[in-house]
Coordinates of C-alpha atoms in Angstrom, one line a residue:
X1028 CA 2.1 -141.2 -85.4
X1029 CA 4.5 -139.9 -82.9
X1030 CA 5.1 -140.2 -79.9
X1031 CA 4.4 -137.7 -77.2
X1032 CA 7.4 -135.9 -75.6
X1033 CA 7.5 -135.9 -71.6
X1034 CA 7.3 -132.2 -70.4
X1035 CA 11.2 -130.8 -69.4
X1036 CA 12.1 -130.9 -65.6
X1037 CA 12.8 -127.7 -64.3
X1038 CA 16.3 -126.4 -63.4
X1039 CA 18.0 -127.2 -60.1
X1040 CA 18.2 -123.4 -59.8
X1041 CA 14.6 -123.0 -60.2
X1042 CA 13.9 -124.7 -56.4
X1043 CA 16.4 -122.8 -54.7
X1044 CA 13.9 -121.3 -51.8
X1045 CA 14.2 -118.0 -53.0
X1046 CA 13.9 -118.1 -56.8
X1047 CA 11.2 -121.0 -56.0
X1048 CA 9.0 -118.3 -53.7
X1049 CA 9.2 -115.7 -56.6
X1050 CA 8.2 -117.9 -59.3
X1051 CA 5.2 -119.0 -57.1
X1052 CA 4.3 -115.3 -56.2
X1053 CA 1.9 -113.1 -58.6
X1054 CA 0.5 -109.6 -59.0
X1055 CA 1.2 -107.2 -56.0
X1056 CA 2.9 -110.1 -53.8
X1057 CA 5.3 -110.4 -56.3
X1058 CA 5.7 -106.5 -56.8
X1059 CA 6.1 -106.7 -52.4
X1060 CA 8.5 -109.7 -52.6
X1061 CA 10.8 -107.9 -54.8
X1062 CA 10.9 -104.9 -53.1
X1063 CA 11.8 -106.3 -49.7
X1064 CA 14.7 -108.6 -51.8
X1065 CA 16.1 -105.2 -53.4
X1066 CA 16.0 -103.3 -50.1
X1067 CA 17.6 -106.4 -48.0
X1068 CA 20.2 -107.1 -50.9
X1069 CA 21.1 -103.1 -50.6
X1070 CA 21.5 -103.7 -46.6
X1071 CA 23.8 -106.8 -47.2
X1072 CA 25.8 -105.4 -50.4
X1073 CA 26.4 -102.4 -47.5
X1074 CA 27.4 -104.7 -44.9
X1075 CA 29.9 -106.8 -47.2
X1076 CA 31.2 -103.6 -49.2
X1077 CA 31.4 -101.1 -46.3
X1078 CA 35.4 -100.4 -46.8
X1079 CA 34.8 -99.8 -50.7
X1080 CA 31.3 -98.0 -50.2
X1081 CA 31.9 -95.4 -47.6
X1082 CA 34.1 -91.8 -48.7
X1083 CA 35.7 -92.1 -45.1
X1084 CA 35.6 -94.1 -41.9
X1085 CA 33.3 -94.3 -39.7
X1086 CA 34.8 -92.3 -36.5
X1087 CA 36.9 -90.2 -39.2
X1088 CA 36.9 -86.5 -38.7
X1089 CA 39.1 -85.0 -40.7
X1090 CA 41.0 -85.4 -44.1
X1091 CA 44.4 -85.2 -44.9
X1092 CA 43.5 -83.2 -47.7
X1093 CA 41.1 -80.8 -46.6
X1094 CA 41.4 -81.1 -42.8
X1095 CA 38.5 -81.1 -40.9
X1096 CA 35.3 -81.7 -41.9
X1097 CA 33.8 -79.3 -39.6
X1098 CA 30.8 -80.2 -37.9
X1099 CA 27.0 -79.6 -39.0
X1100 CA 28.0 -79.2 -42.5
X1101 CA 25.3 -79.2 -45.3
X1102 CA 25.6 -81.9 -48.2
X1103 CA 28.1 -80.8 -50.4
X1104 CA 30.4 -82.3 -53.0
X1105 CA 33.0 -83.4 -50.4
X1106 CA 29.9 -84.7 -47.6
X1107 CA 26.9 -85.9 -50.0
X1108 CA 24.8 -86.1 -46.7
X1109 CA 26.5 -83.5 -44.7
X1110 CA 28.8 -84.0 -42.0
X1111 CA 26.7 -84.9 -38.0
X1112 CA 27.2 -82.5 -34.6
X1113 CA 30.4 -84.3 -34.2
X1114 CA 31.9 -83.6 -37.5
X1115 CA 31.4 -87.6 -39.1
X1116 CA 30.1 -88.1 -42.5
X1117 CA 26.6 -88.9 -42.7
X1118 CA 27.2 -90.9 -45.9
X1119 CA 29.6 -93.0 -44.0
X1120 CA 28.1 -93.5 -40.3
X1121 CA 24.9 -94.8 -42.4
X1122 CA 27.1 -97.0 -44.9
X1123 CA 29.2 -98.3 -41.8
X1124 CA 25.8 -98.7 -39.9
X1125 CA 24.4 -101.0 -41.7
X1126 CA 26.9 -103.8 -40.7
X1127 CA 26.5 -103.2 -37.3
X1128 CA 23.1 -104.1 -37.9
X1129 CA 23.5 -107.0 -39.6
X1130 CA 25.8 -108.3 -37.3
X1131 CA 23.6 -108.4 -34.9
X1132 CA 20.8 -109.9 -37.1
X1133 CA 23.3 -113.1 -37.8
X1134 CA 24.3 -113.6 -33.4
X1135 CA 20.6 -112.7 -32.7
X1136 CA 18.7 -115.0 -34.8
X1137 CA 21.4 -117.6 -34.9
X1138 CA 21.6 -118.1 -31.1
X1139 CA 18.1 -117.8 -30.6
X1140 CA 17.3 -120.3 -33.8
X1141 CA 19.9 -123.0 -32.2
X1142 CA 18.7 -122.8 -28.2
X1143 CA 15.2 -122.8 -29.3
X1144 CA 14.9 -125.4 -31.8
X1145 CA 17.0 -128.0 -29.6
X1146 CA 14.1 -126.7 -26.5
X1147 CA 11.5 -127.2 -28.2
X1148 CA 12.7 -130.7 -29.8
X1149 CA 12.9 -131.8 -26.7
X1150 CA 9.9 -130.1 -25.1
X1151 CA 8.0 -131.9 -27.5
X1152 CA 9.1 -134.9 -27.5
X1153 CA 9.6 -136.5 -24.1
X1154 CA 6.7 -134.3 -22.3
X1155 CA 6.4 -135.0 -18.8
X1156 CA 7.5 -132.8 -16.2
X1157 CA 10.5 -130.7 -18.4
X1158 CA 7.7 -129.6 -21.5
X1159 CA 5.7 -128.2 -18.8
X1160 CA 8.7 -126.6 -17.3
X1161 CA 10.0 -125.0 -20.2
X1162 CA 6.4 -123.8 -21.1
X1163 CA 5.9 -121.7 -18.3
X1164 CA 9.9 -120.1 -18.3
X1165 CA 8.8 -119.7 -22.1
X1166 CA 5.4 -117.7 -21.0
X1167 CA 7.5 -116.0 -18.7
X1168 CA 10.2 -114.4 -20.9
X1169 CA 7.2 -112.5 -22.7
X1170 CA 6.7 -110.6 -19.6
X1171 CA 10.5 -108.7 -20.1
X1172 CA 10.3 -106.3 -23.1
X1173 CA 13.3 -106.5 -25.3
X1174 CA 14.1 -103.2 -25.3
X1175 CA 14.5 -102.7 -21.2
X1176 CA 16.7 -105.9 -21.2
X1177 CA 18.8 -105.0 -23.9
X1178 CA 19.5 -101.6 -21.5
X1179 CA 20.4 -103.9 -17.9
X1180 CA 22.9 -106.0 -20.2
X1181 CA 23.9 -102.8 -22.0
X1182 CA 24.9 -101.8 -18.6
X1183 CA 26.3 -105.1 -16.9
X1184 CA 28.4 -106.1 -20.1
X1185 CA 30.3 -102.5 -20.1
X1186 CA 28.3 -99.7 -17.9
X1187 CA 26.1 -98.6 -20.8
X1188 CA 29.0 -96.9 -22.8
X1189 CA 29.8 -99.9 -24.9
X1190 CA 32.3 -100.7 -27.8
X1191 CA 31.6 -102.7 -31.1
X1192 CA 31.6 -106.2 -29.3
X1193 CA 29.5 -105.2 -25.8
X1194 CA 26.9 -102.9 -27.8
X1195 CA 26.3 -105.9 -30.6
X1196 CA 26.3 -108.4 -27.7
X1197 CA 24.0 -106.8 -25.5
X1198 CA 21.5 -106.5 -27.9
X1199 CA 22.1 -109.9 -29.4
X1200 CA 22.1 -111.0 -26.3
X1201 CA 18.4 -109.4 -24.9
X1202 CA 17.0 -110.5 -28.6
X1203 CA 17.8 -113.8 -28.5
X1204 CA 16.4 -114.3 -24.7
X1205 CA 13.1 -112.8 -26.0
X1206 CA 13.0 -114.6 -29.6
X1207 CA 13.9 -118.4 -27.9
X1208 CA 10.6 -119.0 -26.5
X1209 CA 8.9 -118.0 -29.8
X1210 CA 11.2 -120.8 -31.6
X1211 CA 10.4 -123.4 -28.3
X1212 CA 7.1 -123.3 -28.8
X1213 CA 6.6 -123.9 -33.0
X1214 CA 9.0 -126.4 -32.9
X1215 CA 7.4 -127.6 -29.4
X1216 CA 4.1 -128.3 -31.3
X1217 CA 5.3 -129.5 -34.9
X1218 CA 7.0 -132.0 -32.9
X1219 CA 3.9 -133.3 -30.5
X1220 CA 2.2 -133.4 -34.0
X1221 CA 5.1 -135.2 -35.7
X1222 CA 5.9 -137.9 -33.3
X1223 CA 2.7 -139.9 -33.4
X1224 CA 3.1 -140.4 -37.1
X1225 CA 2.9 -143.8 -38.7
X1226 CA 7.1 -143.1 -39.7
X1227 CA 8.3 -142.4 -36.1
X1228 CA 6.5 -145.2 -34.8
X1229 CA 7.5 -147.6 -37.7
X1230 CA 11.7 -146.0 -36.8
X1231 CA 10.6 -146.3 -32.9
X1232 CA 9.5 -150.8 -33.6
X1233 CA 12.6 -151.2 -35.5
X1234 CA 14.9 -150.0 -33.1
X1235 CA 16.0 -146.3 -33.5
X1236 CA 17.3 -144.7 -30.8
X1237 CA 15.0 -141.2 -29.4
X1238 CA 18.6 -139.5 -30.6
X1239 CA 18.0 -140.6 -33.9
X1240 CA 14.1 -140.4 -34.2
X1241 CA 14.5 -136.3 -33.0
X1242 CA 17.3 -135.5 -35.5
X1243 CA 16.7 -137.7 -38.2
X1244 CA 13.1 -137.7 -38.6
X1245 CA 11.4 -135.1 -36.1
X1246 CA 13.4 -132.8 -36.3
X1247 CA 14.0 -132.0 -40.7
X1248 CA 9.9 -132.3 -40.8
X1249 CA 9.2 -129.7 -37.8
X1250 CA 11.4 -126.7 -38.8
X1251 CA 9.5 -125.7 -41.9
X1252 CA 7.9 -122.6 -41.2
X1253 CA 11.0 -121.2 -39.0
X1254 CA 12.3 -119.3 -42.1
X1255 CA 9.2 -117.5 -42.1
X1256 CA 9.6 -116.4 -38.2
X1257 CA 13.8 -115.8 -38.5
X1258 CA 12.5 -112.7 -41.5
X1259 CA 9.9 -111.1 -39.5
X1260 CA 12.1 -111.0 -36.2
X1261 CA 15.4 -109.9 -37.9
X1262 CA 13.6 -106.4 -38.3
X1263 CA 12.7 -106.4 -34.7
X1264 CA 16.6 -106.8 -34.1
X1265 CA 17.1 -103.7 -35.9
X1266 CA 14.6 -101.7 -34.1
X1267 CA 15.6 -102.9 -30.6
X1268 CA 19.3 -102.0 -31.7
X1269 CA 18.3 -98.8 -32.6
X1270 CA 15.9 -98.3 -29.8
X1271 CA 19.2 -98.8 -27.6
X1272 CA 21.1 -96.7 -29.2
X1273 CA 18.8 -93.7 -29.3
X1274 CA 18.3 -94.1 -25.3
X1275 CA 22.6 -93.4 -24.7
X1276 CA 22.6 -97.1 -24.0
X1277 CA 24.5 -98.1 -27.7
X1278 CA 28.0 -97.9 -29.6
X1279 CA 30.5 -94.9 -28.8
X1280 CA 30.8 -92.9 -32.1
X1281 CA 34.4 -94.1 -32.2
X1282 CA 34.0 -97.9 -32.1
X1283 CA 31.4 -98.5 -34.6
X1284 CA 28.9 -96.6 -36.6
X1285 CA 24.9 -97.2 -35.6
X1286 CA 21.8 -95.6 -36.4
X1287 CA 20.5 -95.1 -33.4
X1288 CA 23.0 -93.4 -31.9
X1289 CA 22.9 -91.0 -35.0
X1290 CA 19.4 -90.3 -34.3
X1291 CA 20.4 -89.3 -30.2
X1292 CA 23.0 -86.8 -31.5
X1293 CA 20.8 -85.2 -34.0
X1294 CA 17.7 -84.6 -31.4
X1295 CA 18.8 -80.8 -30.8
X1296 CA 19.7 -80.6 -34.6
X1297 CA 16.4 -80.9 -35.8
X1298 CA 14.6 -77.6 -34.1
X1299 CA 17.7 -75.7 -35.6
X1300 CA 16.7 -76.7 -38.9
X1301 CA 19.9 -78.9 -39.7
X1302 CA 17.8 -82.1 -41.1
X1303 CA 20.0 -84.0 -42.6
X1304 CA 21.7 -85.3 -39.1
X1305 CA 18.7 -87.2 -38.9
X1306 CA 16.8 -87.7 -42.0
X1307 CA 19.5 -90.4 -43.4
X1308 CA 20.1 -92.6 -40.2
X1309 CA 15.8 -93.0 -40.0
X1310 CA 15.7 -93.8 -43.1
X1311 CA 18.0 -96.5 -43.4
X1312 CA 16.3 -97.7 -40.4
X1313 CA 13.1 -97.2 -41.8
X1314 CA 14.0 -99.1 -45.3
X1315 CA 16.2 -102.1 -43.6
X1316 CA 12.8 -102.8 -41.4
X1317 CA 10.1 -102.3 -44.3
X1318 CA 12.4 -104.8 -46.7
X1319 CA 12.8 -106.9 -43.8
X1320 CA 9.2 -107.1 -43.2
X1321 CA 8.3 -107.3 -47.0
X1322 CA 10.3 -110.4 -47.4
X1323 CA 8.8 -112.2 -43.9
X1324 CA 4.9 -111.3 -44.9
X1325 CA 5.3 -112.4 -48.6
X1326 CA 6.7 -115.7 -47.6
X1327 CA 4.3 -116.1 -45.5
X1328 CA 0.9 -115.4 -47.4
X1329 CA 2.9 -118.0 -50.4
X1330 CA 2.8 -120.5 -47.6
X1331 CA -0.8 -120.5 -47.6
X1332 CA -2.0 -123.3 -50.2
X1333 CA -4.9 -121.1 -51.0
X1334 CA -2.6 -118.6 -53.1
X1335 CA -0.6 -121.8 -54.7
X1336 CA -4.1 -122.8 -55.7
X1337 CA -5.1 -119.1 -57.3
X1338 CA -1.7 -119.4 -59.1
X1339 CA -2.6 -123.0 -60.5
X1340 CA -5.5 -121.3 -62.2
X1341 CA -4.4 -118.1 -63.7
X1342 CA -1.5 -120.0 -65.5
X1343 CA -4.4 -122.5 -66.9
X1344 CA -5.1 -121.1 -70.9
X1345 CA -8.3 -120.1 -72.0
X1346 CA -8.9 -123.1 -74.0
X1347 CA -10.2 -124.9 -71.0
X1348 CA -13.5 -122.7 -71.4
X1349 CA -14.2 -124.1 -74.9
X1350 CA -14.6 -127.6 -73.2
X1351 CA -17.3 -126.6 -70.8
X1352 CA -20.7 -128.3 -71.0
X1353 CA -23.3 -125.7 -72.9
X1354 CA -27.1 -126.5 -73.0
X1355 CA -27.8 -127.3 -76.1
X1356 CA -23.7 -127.3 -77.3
X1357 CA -21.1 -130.4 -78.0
X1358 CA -19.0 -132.1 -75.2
X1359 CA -15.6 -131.5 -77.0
X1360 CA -12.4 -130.0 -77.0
X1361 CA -11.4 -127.4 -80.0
X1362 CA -10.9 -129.3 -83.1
X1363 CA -13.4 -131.9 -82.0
X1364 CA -12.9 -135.5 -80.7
X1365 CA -14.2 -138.5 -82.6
X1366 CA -17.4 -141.2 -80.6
X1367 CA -18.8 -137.7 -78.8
X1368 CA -22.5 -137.1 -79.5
X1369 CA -23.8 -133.5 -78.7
X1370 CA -25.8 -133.4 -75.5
X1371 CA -29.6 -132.3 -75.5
X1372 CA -30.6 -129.4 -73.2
X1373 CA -32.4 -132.7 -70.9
X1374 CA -28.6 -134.1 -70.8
X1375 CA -29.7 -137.3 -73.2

């Protein structure tokens, strides 16, 4: 007789978040998570490989072999995407544009994430007086639309003609003022949940300090769902950057490539027929945002234990069926199991 073996333990590399999402995803969510991983993997690989990727820099306007690239130029074997009103490479400005965005993806999200989670922490945990406090500044940030703040910093940090630095930070900056209270308050309620479990108060009798209790304990169990909240607002970083650069409030041409702007210049280029100033930069932005938002919604609906459940039972094989109780039939399993006597149809 031998013995049975115990069933292998999956890789290490098999729980990584990612790889662990995609293996739990099935049918059309899979077919949604993988897009939004290609097109957000494109946007990086851009980011990272900007100097290799783009034919010429981004405020470059001329070759030393050819000279100029003349401006409003069609796509051609020298400009793929055509050359813009001001004589930059399409190809280039949207290569080079997509690291401008992600720049301000990482400050956005990473300041907001930080001030947030440590506000709501504490929000949560001591109560009193402060959580009601930072409640009502929370409710009140909602009233200031991202967009219009991102223009008064735009103008305060460099008078609304801004370099590299003062474009990313102003709209880092107005993002991460509107995203904090949205951080606040789900770490805010995980951690009102959190606190009055049997764990804290068993840390709390022993001794630990409220330092240790919110770090230690609170804080590692109350930050779960955050990932799903940092995808979905990174594309809303894109479209306010954009948004600000397409009201004159962005990036001079010279200092750093950005989409928005791209799509300002080309306004008068488009009722002259010259599309291809503006077809590219929309739909880089339109592409960085849908594989953004792919990625943030399938994570989310695999965070519902309903679809963990429906993924439980389509990997179960059909032999379960042959063990099914039939009027009249035998209760056992295919190839029969010895001391089992075939029910009647009166279940005797």
């Amino acid at each position: 007789m031998t013995t049975p073996t115990a069933a292998p333990t999956p890789r290490g590399w098999r729980r990584l978040p990612v790889v662990h999402q995609l293996r739990q995803s099935v049918g059309l969510q899979r077919v949604m998570l993988i897009v939004g991983l290609v097109l957000t993997g494109l946007l990086l690989l851009s980011a990272l490989l900007a100097p290799w990727l783009a034919p010429y820099g981004y405020g470059q306007i001329r070759s030393a072999d050819t000279g100029p690239f003349g401006a409003q130029q069609p796509p051609s074997a020298e400009h793929w995407l055509g050359t813009t009103v001001g004589g930059f490479d399409v190809l280039s400005r949207v290569i080079w544009g997509s690291r401008t965005a992600v720049l301000v993806i990482v400050i956005a999200i990473a300041a907001s994430l930080i001030i947030g989670v440590l506000l709501g922490l504490v929000s949560g945990y001591f109560g009193g007086w402060l959580d009601r406090v930072l409640v009502v500044i929370a409710d009140a940030v909602y009233a200031f639309p991202s967009l219009l703040l991102a223009i008064v910093l735009a103008i305060v940090i460099s008078g609304g003609q801004s370099s590299m630095i003062g474009g990313v930070l102003a709209a880092a900056l107005s993002i991460t003022v509107v995203f904090t209270p949205q951080y606040l308050r789900v770490v805010r309620a995980e951690t009102i949940r959190i606190k009055s479990e049997a764990f804290v108060e068993s840390a709390r009798v022993i001794g630990a300090s409220n330092g240790r209790i919110m770090f230690k304990h609170v804080l590692r169990n109350s930050t779960r769902t955050l990932p799903l909240i940092i995808t979905l607002n990174a594309s809303e970083a894109v479209l306010t950057l954009a948004g600000l650069g397409f009201l004159g409030f962005g990036i001079e041409p010279t200092k750093a490539a950005e989409w928005g702007y791209d799509l300002n210049r080309a306004i008068s280029d488009v009722t002259s027929g010259i599309w291809w100033t503006s077809v590219f930069p929309g739909v880089a932005i339109v592409l960085t945002v849908l594989g953004i938002t792919l990625v943030g919604e399938s994570l989310n609906d695999l965070a519902d234990p309903r679809l963990r459940t429906r993924r439980a039972s389509a990997d179960v094989t059909g032999d379960v069926a042959a063990t099914s109780v039939v009027p009249g039939g035998a209760l056992t399993a295919p190839g029969g199991v010895e001391g089992l006597e075939p029910r009647t149809e009166d279940g005797r």
